[in-house]
Amino acid sequence: MKYGYFDDNNKEYVIDRPDVPVSWTNYLGVNDLCTVISHNAGGYSFYKSTEHHRVTRFRQNGIPLDRPGHYVYIRDDETGEYWSVSWQPTGKDFTKAKYICRHGLSYSKFQCSYNDIEAEQTLFIPLGDDVELWDVNIKNTGSKPRKLSVFSYLEFSFHHVEIDNQNLQMSLYASGSNYGDGIIEYDFFYEPWTYHFFASNFNPDSYDCVRDSFIGNYRTETNPAALEQGRCSNSSELGGNHCGSLHKKIFLQPGENNRLIFMLGVGSREEKGKAIKQKYSNLQAVDSAFEDLKNYWIKKTSIFQCKTPHKGLDTMINIWTLYQAETCVVWSRFGSFVEVGGRVGLGYRDTSQDVMGVVHSNPEKTKFRIIQLLRGHTSMGYGLHLFDPDVFEPAENKLPGVKLPTVVPKQNIADIVHGMEDVCSDDALWLVASICEWVIENGELNFFDRVIPYADGGEGTVYEHIKKILDFSAKYIGANGICQGLRADWNDCLNLGGGESAMVSFQHYWAIEIFIDSAKQLGRKDDVIKYSKMAAKVKVACEKELWDGEWYIRGFTKKGIKIGTNKSEEGKIFLNAQSWAVYSGVASGERAEKCMDAVDKNLYSSYGIHLVLPAYSKPNDDIGYITRVYKGIKENASIFSHPNPWAVIAECKLGHGNTAMKFYDSILPYNQNDIIEIRQAEPYSYCQFIMGKDHSAHGRARHPWLTGTAAWFYTAVTKYILGIQPSYNGLKIDPCIPSDWNEFEVERKWRGAIYKIKVKNPEGVEKGVKSILLNGKNVNGVIPIQDKGTVNEVEVIMG
Ligand code: GLC
């Protein structure tokens, strides 16, 4: 069953049946103000932080789904009938009204056609202003003149989400609303930097700032009292629940249309509201802000564009997977319909990995994130697992504090630097690769010399930070010479403590090799020797201790019991132990082939590869929380999406283009567009996990958007399947494709030059490059870095 389709020309996903099984969301805003919005205009806005600076309210996980939202209602003033431009909240019968939602890159458009009125509401946040614009266009397509009323509606939230949800004796009396100059102001009397406003490009005929006046008692957003009355009651109050409703009467002759702009912004009426109202009352300013946003995404997406025989791959890589990866870098894991404000800050491993995927399309933000992560890095070598980067910002960059009139313990650095008990063994290792990838992409070798403080005091160059990361993993090894698992490794639910994690040792090897490549570039010969020895030692330990005959084990408990061995009753084979053995470069030859064959044989399903099988059913705290999760869900034997691209990369490293594509295709959301009755979640976004075969809802996808899957699939496809890899010396081209691909094209912008790459595969191979022509001349090995401003034709023959 399907509910929509991909419209590549407009870079949109079009939902033409809005009764989808779960909320299908989109993200508006790419800087500080953000709205997470569903296909039914439900959702909420926040400014920088979902915890501390909410703008509009959301009743998460509530019924009806997705309420409240950012709604526009239309009322026929002659009959009193009313409806919303998005299907919800009024929910008209589909046989009478036609609804479409178009989720685009940083905007969403709702279209409704009902009773000879065509209406459209486009929501977006301009690049340069902290305001959400609702561009509303209403057209009379009938033959009679129409008298209509248009109403906006949103519900304001107290800025601090926990207080908004749990401490009503405060939230209901510490914020108020007022109306003046056509602008609603939501005021925080004691905190003037937290005001919000809601304005429009017209002089309202009536307004409501008080939620309960607009909705009325014993009613919902489906049947607000104001819509039945045909006007708002001009309410405002100090204290209570507040909303933004501006009402305008319009008269439309047949064929005539009217465009209304609503503006939800951060700041007070005086400081921001008036100027914004004036600016965006000019429709040209709205149009050009929308154009700028479109161009912003055209610029990003044009850095890597591919044309292959696989339409779904093209759509996802050229548009959606990049967009999802960018969204993760900007909003980390703290703003969605799942993460609604209780867990903010940066997850060390998550952000380090997100960064890696978009070093090319977002060099500024990724550099900024890398610096934040380095400031959250300790002189012992570990990273702070989940931390608020603002704490480590130099004083001049700090946000104004959230000064609550209640007692809040002051944060003190010594409490934040949590110590070994809370250290995850993998966190900082990811950052090594992110930094090196960033430097390779952007060519700023001197970034390694930049001095950055440690979270616990002192400072070091970026290069020194990296060495501390690698030395930490070399130091914290267990009885078998494999890295200790500590509180957790990549798998949050494998809590091995002093037991050992195969994945971390593989990751350690991988990070050392990446570092050595950079150390060579920098001419640090002593370090090349030292860390080559370290890598060799790690490899020997892995090969000696982790091979199980058919595949690699996942580690050891602190009592020395093997995890993920053929002899285990449950949790026999883990995906990451195999994919990382190969991806890291530790495994080669027969073992590498065998362990990936074991993945295909034991873990593959038509919805993706399982993280582990069989699922655990007996709690075992030596292994960890994974054994206490329901079978087939999340870390306990679901198809956890994030590790799937590692299997694709591993297959590419082995030269198995057909299997790599089989793995890619199995989990590709695009391919599940027509089985939404099973998948449920949006087909344009990877989800954190898909229920595994041991669950009754096998194939159901959950937790869209904020997952490291996006960055990693972007990497797996662009660098390993299509094989376009920037390196210190030039552009390496080493594709690994299905044998039935005859050719494909990539246009890549890198360090100011354009490479138009045509790859031909006359012999139907999966891997191997026979020849490369750069602007008609033969090239051996990598393509040398070309001058800025040049356009270069590259022809690659596989064979
Ligand atoms: C979640 C966490 C991530 C972790 C993964 C596996 O996605 O955000 O940090 O690696 O689960 O446990």
GROMACS .gro file of N, CA and C in nm, residues 73-83 147-152 204-208 213-215 219 223-234 245-250:
model
  132
   73TYR      N    1  -0.709   2.752   0.911
   73TYR     CA    2  -0.848   2.712   0.887
   73TYR      C    3  -0.912   2.810   0.788
   74ILE      N    4  -1.003   2.756   0.711
   74ILE     CA    5  -1.082   2.842   0.622
   74ILE      C    6  -1.228   2.821   0.659
   75ARG      N    7  -1.303   2.931   0.661
   75ARG     CA    8  -1.446   2.920   0.694
   75ARG      C    9  -1.528   2.987   0.585
   76ASP      N   10  -1.631   2.919   0.544
   76ASP     CA   11  -1.724   2.978   0.449
   76ASP      C   12  -1.822   3.061   0.531
   77ASP      N   13  -1.811   3.192   0.521
   77ASP     CA   14  -1.891   3.277   0.609
   77ASP      C   15  -2.040   3.280   0.570
   78GLU      N   16  -2.070   3.223   0.453
   78GLU     CA   17  -2.213   3.219   0.417
   78GLU      C   18  -2.282   3.096   0.474
   79THR      N   19  -2.207   2.985   0.481
   79THR     CA   20  -2.270   2.862   0.532
   79THR      C   21  -2.223   2.827   0.674
   80GLY      N   22  -2.112   2.887   0.718
   80GLY     CA   23  -2.057   2.854   0.850
   80GLY      C   24  -1.971   2.728   0.849
   81GLU      N   25  -1.957   2.664   0.735
   81GLU     CA   26  -1.876   2.544   0.729
   81GLU      C   27  -1.726   2.581   0.731
   82TYR      N   28  -1.644   2.498   0.794
   82TYR     CA   29  -1.500   2.529   0.800
   82TYR      C   30  -1.418   2.403   0.781
   83TRP      N   31  -1.293   2.424   0.742
   83TRP     CA   32  -1.200   2.312   0.721
   83TRP      C   33  -1.057   2.364   0.736
  147LYS      N   34  -1.746   3.460   0.031
  147LYS     CA   35  -1.707   3.533   0.153
  147LYS      C   36  -1.646   3.432   0.249
  148LEU      N   37  -1.518   3.450   0.275
  148LEU     CA   38  -1.449   3.351   0.359
  148LEU      C   39  -1.383   3.419   0.479
  149SER      N   40  -1.352   3.338   0.580
  149SER     CA   41  -1.268   3.384   0.689
  149SER      C   42  -1.148   3.290   0.698
  150VAL      N   43  -1.032   3.346   0.721
  150VAL     CA   44  -0.910   3.265   0.737
  150VAL      C   45  -0.860   3.284   0.880
  151PHE      N   46  -0.829   3.173   0.947
  151PHE     CA   47  -0.778   3.177   1.085
  151PHE      C   48  -0.647   3.100   1.092
  152SER      N   49  -0.552   3.154   1.164
  152SER     CA   50  -0.432   3.074   1.195
  152SER      C   51  -0.452   3.015   1.334
  204PRO      N   52  -0.564   4.226   1.127
  204PRO     CA   53  -0.661   4.122   1.161
  204PRO      C   54  -0.799   4.178   1.192
  205ASP      N   55  -0.901   4.099   1.158
  205ASP     CA   56  -1.039   4.136   1.195
  205ASP      C   57  -1.069   4.094   1.338
  206SER      N   58  -1.000   3.993   1.387
  206SER     CA   59  -1.008   3.956   1.528
  206SER      C   60  -0.886   3.870   1.561
  207TYR      N   61  -0.867   3.845   1.688
  207TYR     CA   62  -0.750   3.765   1.729
  207TYR      C   63  -0.781   3.691   1.858
  208ASP      N   64  -0.704   3.588   1.885
  208ASP     CA   65  -0.705   3.522   2.016
  208ASP      C   66  -0.563   3.491   2.057
  213SER      N   67  -0.991   3.035   2.485
  213SER     CA   68  -1.093   3.119   2.421
  213SER      C   69  -1.112   3.076   2.276
  214PHE      N   70  -1.001   3.045   2.210
  214PHE     CA   71  -1.010   3.006   2.069
  214PHE      C   72  -1.076   2.868   2.055
  215ILE      N   73  -1.028   2.772   2.135
  215ILE     CA   74  -1.076   2.634   2.121
  215ILE      C   75  -1.213   2.616   2.189
  219ARG      N   76  -1.376   2.104   2.370
  219ARG     CA   77  -1.357   2.098   2.226
  219ARG      C   78  -1.210   2.068   2.199
  223ASN      N   79  -1.271   2.120   1.623
  223ASN     CA   80  -1.393   2.201   1.619
  223ASN      C   81  -1.383   2.324   1.709
  224PRO      N   82  -1.289   2.412   1.682
  224PRO     CA   83  -1.270   2.526   1.772
  224PRO      C   84  -1.392   2.619   1.776
  225ALA      N   85  -1.415   2.671   1.893
  225ALA     CA   86  -1.531   2.760   1.911
  225ALA      C   87  -1.523   2.880   1.817
  226ALA      N   88  -1.401   2.934   1.800
  226ALA     CA   89  -1.387   3.054   1.717
  226ALA      C   90  -1.435   3.028   1.574
  227LEU      N   91  -1.411   2.908   1.524
  227LEU     CA   92  -1.454   2.877   1.388
  227LEU      C   93  -1.605   2.869   1.379
  228GLU      N   94  -1.667   2.821   1.486
  228GLU     CA   95  -1.813   2.813   1.483
  228GLU      C   96  -1.875   2.952   1.496
  229GLN      N   97  -1.810   3.035   1.576
  229GLN     CA   98  -1.860   3.173   1.592
  229GLN      C   99  -1.830   3.259   1.470
  230GLY      N  100  -1.729   3.224   1.396
  230GLY     CA  101  -1.690   3.304   1.281
  230GLY      C  102  -1.597   3.418   1.316
  231ARG      N  103  -1.554   3.423   1.439
  231ARG     CA  104  -1.454   3.523   1.477
  231ARG      C  105  -1.387   3.483   1.609
  232CYS      N  106  -1.273   3.541   1.633
  232CYS     CA  107  -1.205   3.519   1.761
  232CYS      C  108  -1.264   3.615   1.864
  233SER      N  109  -1.225   3.594   1.989
  233SER     CA  110  -1.286   3.681   2.091
  233SER      C  111  -1.189   3.785   2.145
  234ASN      N  112  -1.086   3.815   2.070
  234ASN     CA  113  -0.989   3.919   2.109
  234ASN      C  114  -0.939   3.899   2.252
  245SER      N  115  -0.372   3.313   1.718
  245SER     CA  116  -0.474   3.306   1.614
  245SER      C  117  -0.504   3.445   1.563
  246LEU      N  118  -0.483   3.465   1.435
  246LEU     CA  119  -0.516   3.591   1.369
  246LEU      C  120  -0.620   3.559   1.263
  247HIS      N  121  -0.723   3.642   1.260
  247HIS     CA  122  -0.837   3.613   1.173
  247HIS      C  123  -0.851   3.723   1.068
  248LYS      N  124  -0.877   3.681   0.942
  248LYS     CA  125  -0.898   3.780   0.837
  248LYS      C  126  -1.017   3.738   0.751
  249LYS      N  127  -1.106   3.834   0.728
  249LYS     CA  128  -1.218   3.808   0.635
  249LYS      C  129  -1.171   3.841   0.494
  250ILE      N  130  -1.198   3.751   0.401
  250ILE     CA  131  -1.162   3.783   0.262
  250ILE      C  132  -1.281   3.760   0.170
   0.00000   0.00000   0.00000
